Short mmCIF file of C-alpha atoms in Angstrom, two decimals:
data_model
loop_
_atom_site.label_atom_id
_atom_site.label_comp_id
_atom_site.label_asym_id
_atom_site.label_seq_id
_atom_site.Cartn_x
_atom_site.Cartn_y
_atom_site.Cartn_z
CA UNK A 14 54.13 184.20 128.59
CA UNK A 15 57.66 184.78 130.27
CA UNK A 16 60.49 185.01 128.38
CA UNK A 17 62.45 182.74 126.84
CA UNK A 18 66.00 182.89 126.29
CA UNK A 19 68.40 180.62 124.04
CA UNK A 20 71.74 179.47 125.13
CA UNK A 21 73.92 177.94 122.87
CA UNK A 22 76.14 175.12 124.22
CA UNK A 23 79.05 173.56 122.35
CA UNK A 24 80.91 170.19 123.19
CA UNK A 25 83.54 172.02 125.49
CA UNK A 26 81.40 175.12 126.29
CA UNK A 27 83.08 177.26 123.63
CA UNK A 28 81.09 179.75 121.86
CA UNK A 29 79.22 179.41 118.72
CA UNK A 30 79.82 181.65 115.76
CA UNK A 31 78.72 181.95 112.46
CA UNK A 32 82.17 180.01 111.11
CA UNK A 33 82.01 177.37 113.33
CA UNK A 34 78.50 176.59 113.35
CA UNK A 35 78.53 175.77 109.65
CA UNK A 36 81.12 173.88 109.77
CA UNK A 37 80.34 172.17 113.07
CA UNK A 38 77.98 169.57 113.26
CA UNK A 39 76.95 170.12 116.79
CA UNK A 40 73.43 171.72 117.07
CA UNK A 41 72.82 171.09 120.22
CA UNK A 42 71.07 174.46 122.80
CA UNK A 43 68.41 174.56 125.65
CA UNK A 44 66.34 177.17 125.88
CA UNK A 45 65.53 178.32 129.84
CA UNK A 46 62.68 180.47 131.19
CA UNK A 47 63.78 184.12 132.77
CA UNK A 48 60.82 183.82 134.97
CA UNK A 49 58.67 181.24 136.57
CA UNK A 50 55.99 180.34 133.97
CA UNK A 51 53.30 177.39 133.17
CA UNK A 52 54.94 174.32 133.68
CA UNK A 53 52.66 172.39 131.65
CA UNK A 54 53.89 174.44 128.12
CA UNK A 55 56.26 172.49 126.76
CA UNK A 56 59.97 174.11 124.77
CA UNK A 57 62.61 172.90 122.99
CA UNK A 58 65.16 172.40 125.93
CA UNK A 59 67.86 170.67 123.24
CA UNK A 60 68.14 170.44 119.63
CA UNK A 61 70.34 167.54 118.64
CA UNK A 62 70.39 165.66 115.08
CA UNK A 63 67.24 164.29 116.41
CA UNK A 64 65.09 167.49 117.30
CA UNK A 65 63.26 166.16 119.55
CA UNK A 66 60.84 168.64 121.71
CA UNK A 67 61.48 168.32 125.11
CA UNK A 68 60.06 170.13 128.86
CA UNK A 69 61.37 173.56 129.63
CA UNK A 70 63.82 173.95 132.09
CA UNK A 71 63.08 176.38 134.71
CA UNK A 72 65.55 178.81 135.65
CA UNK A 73 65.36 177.52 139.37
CA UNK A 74 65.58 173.50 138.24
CA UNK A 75 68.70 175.08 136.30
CA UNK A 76 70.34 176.66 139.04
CA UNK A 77 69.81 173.76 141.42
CA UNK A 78 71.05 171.24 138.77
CA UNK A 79 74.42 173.40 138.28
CA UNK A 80 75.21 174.15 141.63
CA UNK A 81 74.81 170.35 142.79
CA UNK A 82 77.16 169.66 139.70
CA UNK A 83 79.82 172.05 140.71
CA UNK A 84 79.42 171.09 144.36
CA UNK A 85 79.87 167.40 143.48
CA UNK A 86 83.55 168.32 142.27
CA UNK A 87 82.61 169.12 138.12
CA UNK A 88 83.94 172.16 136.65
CA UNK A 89 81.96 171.61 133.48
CA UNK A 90 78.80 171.36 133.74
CA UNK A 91 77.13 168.59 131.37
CA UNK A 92 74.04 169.38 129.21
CA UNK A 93 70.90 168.50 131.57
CA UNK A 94 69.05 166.69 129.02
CA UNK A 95 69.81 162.98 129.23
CA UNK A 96 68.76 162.10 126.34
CA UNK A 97 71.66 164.94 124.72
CA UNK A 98 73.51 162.69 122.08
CA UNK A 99 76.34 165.35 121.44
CA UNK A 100 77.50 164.85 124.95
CA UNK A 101 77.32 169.05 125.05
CA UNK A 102 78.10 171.37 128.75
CA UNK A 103 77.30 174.59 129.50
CA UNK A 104 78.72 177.85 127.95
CA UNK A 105 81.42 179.46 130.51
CA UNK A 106 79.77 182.95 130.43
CA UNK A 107 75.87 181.75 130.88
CA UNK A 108 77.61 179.41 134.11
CA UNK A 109 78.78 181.97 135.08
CA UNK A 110 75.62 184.06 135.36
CA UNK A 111 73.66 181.41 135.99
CA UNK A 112 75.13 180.14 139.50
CA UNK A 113 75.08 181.90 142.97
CA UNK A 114 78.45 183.73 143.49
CA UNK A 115 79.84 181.13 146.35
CA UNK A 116 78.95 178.26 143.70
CA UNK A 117 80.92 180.28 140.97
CA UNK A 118 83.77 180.91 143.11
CA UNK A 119 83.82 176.85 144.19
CA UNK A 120 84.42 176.17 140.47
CA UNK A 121 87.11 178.33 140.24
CA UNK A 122 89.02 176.88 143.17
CA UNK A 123 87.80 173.72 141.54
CA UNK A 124 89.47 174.59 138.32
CA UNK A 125 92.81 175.25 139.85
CA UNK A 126 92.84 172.20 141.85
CA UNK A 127 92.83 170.24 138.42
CA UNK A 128 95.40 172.68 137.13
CA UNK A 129 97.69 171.62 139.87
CA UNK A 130 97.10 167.93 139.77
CA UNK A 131 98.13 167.62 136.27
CA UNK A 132 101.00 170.29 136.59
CA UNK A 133 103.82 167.93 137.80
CA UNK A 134 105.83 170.84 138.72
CA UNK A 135 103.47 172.46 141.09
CA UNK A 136 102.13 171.41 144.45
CA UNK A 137 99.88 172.43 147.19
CA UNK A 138 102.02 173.69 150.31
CA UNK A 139 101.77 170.30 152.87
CA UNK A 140 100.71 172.53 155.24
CA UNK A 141 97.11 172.45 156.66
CA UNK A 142 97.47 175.76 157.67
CA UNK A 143 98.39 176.84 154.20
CA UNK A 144 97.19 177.55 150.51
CA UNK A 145 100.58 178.33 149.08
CA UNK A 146 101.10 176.43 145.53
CA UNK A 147 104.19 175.78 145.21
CA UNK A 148 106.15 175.08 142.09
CA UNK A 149 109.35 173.10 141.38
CA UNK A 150 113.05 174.61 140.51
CA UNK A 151 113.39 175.09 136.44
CA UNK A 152 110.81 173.19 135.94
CA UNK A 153 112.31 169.84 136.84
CA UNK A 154 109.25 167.25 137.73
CA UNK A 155 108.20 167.30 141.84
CA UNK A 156 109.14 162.96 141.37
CA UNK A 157 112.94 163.89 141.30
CA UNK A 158 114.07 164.51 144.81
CA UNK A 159 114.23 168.32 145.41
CA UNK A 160 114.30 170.95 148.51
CA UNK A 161 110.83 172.97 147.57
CA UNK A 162 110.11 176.58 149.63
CA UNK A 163 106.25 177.70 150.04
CA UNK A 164 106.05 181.13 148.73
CA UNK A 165 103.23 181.66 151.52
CA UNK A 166 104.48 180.18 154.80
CA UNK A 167 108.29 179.73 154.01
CA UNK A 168 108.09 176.18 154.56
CA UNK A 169 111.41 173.97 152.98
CA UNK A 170 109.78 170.36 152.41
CA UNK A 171 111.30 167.18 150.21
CA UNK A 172 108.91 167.12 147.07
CA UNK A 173 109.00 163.29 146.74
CA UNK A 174 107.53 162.48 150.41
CA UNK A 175 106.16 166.07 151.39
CA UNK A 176 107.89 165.98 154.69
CA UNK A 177 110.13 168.70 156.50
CA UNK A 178 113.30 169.20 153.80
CA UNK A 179 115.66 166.67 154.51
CA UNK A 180 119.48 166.09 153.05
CA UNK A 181 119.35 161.91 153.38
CA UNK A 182 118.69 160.37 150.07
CA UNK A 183 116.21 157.86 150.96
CA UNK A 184 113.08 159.55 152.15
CA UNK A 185 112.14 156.50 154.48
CA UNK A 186 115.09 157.40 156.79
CA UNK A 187 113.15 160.87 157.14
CA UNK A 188 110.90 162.05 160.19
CA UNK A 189 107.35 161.26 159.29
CA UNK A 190 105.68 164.45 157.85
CA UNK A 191 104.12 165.60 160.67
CA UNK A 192 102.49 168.77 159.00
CA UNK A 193 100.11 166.14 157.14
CA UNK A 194 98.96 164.02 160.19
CA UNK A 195 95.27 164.23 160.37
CA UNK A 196 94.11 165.61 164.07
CA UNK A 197 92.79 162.87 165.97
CA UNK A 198 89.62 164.49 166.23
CA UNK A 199 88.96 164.03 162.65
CA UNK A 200 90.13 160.58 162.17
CA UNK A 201 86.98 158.85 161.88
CA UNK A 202 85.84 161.83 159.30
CA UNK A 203 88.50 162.07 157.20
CA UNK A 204 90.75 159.53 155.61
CA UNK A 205 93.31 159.49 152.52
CA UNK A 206 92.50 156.94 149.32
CA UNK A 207 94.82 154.10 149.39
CA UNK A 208 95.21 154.86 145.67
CA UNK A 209 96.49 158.05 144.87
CA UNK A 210 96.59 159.59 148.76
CA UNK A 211 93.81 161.97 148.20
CA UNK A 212 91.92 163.09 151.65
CA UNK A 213 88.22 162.11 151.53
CA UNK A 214 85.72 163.24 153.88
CA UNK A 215 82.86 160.76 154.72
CA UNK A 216 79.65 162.35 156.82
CA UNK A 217 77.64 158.99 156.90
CA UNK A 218 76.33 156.47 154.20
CA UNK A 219 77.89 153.62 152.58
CA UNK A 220 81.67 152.47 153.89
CA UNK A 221 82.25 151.62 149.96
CA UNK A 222 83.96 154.73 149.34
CA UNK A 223 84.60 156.10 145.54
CA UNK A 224 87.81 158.60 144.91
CA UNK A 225 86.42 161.07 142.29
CA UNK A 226 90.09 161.40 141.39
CA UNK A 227 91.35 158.05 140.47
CA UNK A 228 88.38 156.74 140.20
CA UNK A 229 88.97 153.59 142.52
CA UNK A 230 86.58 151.89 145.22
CA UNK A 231 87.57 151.00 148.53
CA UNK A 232 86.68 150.04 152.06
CA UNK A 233 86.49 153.16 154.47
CA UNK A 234 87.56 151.21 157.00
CA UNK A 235 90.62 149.16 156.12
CA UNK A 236 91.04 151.07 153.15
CA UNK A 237 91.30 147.82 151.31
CA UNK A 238 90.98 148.64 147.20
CA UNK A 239 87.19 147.24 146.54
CA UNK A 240 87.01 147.83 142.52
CA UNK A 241 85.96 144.36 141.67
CA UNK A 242 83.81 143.34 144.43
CA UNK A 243 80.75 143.85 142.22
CA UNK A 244 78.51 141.66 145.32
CA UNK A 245 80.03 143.28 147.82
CA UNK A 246 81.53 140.19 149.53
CA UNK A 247 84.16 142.28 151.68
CA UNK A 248 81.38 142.73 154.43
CA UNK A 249 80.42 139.38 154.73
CA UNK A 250 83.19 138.50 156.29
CA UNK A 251 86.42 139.40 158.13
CA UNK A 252 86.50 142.64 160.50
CA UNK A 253 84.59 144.55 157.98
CA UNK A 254 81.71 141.91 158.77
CA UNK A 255 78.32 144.53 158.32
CA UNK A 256 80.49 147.20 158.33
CA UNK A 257 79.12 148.40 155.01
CA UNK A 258 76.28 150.93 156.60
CA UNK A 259 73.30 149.57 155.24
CA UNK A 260 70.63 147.05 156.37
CA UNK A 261 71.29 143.23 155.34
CA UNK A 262 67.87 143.35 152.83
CA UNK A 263 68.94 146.37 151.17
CA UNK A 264 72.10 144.83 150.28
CA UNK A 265 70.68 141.04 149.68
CA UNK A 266 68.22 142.76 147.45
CA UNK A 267 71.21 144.49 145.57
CA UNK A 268 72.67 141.32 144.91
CA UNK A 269 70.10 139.93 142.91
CA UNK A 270 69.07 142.64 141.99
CA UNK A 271 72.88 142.60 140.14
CA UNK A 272 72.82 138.80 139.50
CA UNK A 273 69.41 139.40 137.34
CA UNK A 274 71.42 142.47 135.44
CA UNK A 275 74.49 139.89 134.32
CA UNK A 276 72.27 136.85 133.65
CA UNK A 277 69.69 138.94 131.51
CA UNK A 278 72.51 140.28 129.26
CA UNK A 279 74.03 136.93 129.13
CA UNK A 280 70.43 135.55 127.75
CA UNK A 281 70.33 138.12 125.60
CA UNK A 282 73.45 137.87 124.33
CA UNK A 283 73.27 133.90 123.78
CA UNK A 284 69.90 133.71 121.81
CA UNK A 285 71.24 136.87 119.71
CA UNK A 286 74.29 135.07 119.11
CA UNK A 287 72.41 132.78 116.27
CA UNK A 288 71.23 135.66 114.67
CA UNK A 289 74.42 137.46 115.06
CA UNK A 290 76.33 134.40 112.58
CA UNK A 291 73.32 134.71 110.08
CA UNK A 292 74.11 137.93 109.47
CA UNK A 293 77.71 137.92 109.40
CA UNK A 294 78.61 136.94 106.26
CA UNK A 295 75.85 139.50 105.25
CA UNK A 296 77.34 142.72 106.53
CA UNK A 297 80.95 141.44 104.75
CA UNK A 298 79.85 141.01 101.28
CA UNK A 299 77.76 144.58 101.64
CA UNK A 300 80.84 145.99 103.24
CA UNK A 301 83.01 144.60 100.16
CA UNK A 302 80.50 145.74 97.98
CA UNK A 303 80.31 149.33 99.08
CA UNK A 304 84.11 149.72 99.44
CA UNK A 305 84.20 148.88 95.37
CA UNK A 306 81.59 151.15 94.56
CA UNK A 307 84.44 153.67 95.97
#
């Protein structure tokens, strides 16, 4: 029998203690194998309100699943049961062990990436060449017009357009900031989201493109914002016209595939809605009822 080791998990990956786990609700923790066992044995991998028994987790399936997290741009990593009610990641330290040292280290620069984004007096140096962060005078916001100085590379740039530091008020009378022009060579690979002007990489697949940042769809190749297009009608027509990178049954079968989803919850929703009256006057008076018992 190989060993079996618990790992607690709370809702942010905090640690458990003796305090907080009586007053905490959350109960949730997998248990993983140390070594490669039987397969057919099964554990309990997570023990919500529910406690349901659930299939071991190897230690390999576990390091697979939280690398491909971390590589897909999460730094927490969510609890790997699907079923996990409590909505529960991974504790920092066991992450930490748990993941190759390249994976770990992707996380980090993962983590600081975030930090930056929401820090609206710090920046990335506009330099390609560059990994400086740099950060804003007294702490005045990088939207107010201000002459900013990489730390790294020495570079002055404006920190409302990111180009070369320039004195003119209006930043459309400035050169064109030629220190973020994307090679030509790399032109058909990598693109910046119409949105919020994020570069995105694209290898192959699907031309509807998804911004993991703002969380917006659009066209790879006109960038044209795609967030309601739930039929993809954008490349049936117009010079994205089976652009989209996959074959015309695949997507014809998405379609109705989609068109079933919508009218089945419409159904549903239409012969509940009879039921749904009935019962309404029901849940008021038992409502009213329990709020006097009070």
């Amino acid at each position: 029998m190989p060993k079996i080791e618990s790992v607690v998990r709370t809702p942010r990956g905090k640690e458990i203690t003796k305090e907080t786990k009586k007053k905490s609700k959350f109960k949730c923790f997998f248990k993983r194998k140390s070594a490669v066992g039987d397969s057919s044995q099964n554990q309990n991998v997570c023990k919500s309100k529910k406690q349901e028994a659930l299939p071991t987790i190897e230690e390999s399936c576990l390091i697979l699943y939280a690398s491909y997290e971390i590589r897909q741009g999460k730094v927490e990593v969510t609890c790997p049961d699907t079923g996990c009610e409590d909505g529960g990641s991974l504790f920092i330290t066991e992450l930490q062990e748990l993941v190759p040292e390249e994976v770990w280290n992707l996380r980090e620069r993962l983590k600081l990436f975030r930090e930056i984004e929401e820090d609206p007096t710090r920046c990335w140096c506009p330099k390609p060449t560059c990994e400086g962060v740099c950060s804003s005078q007294d702490e005045v916001p990088l939207k107010v017009k201000q002459k900013i100085t990489c730390p790294e590379c020495q570079l002055n740039f404006c920190s409302k357009c990111l180009s070369d530091w320039h004195p003119n008020p209006d930043c459309q009378e400035a050169p064109p900031p030629h220190s973020f022009a994307i090679p030509a060579d790399l032109k058909n690979v990598i693109k910046r989201c119409p949105f919020c002007n994020i570069f995105i990489e694209r290898d192959a697949g699907c031309a509807q493109m998804f911004c993991k940042r703002c969380h917006h769809m659009f066209c790879w190749h006109c960038l044209t914002i795609l967030d309601y297009d739930y039929l993809l009608r954008h490349y049936t027509s117009g010079p994205c016209k089976g652009k989209l990178g996959h074959s015309r049954i695949s997507v014809l079968f998405y379609r109705i595939q989609f068109i079933g989803i919508v009218l089945g919850f419409g159904l549903v929703a239409i012969l509940a809605s009879p039921l749904l009256i009935v019962m309404a006057p029901c849940v008021c008076m038992y409502g009213a009822v329990c709020h006097n018992r009070k």
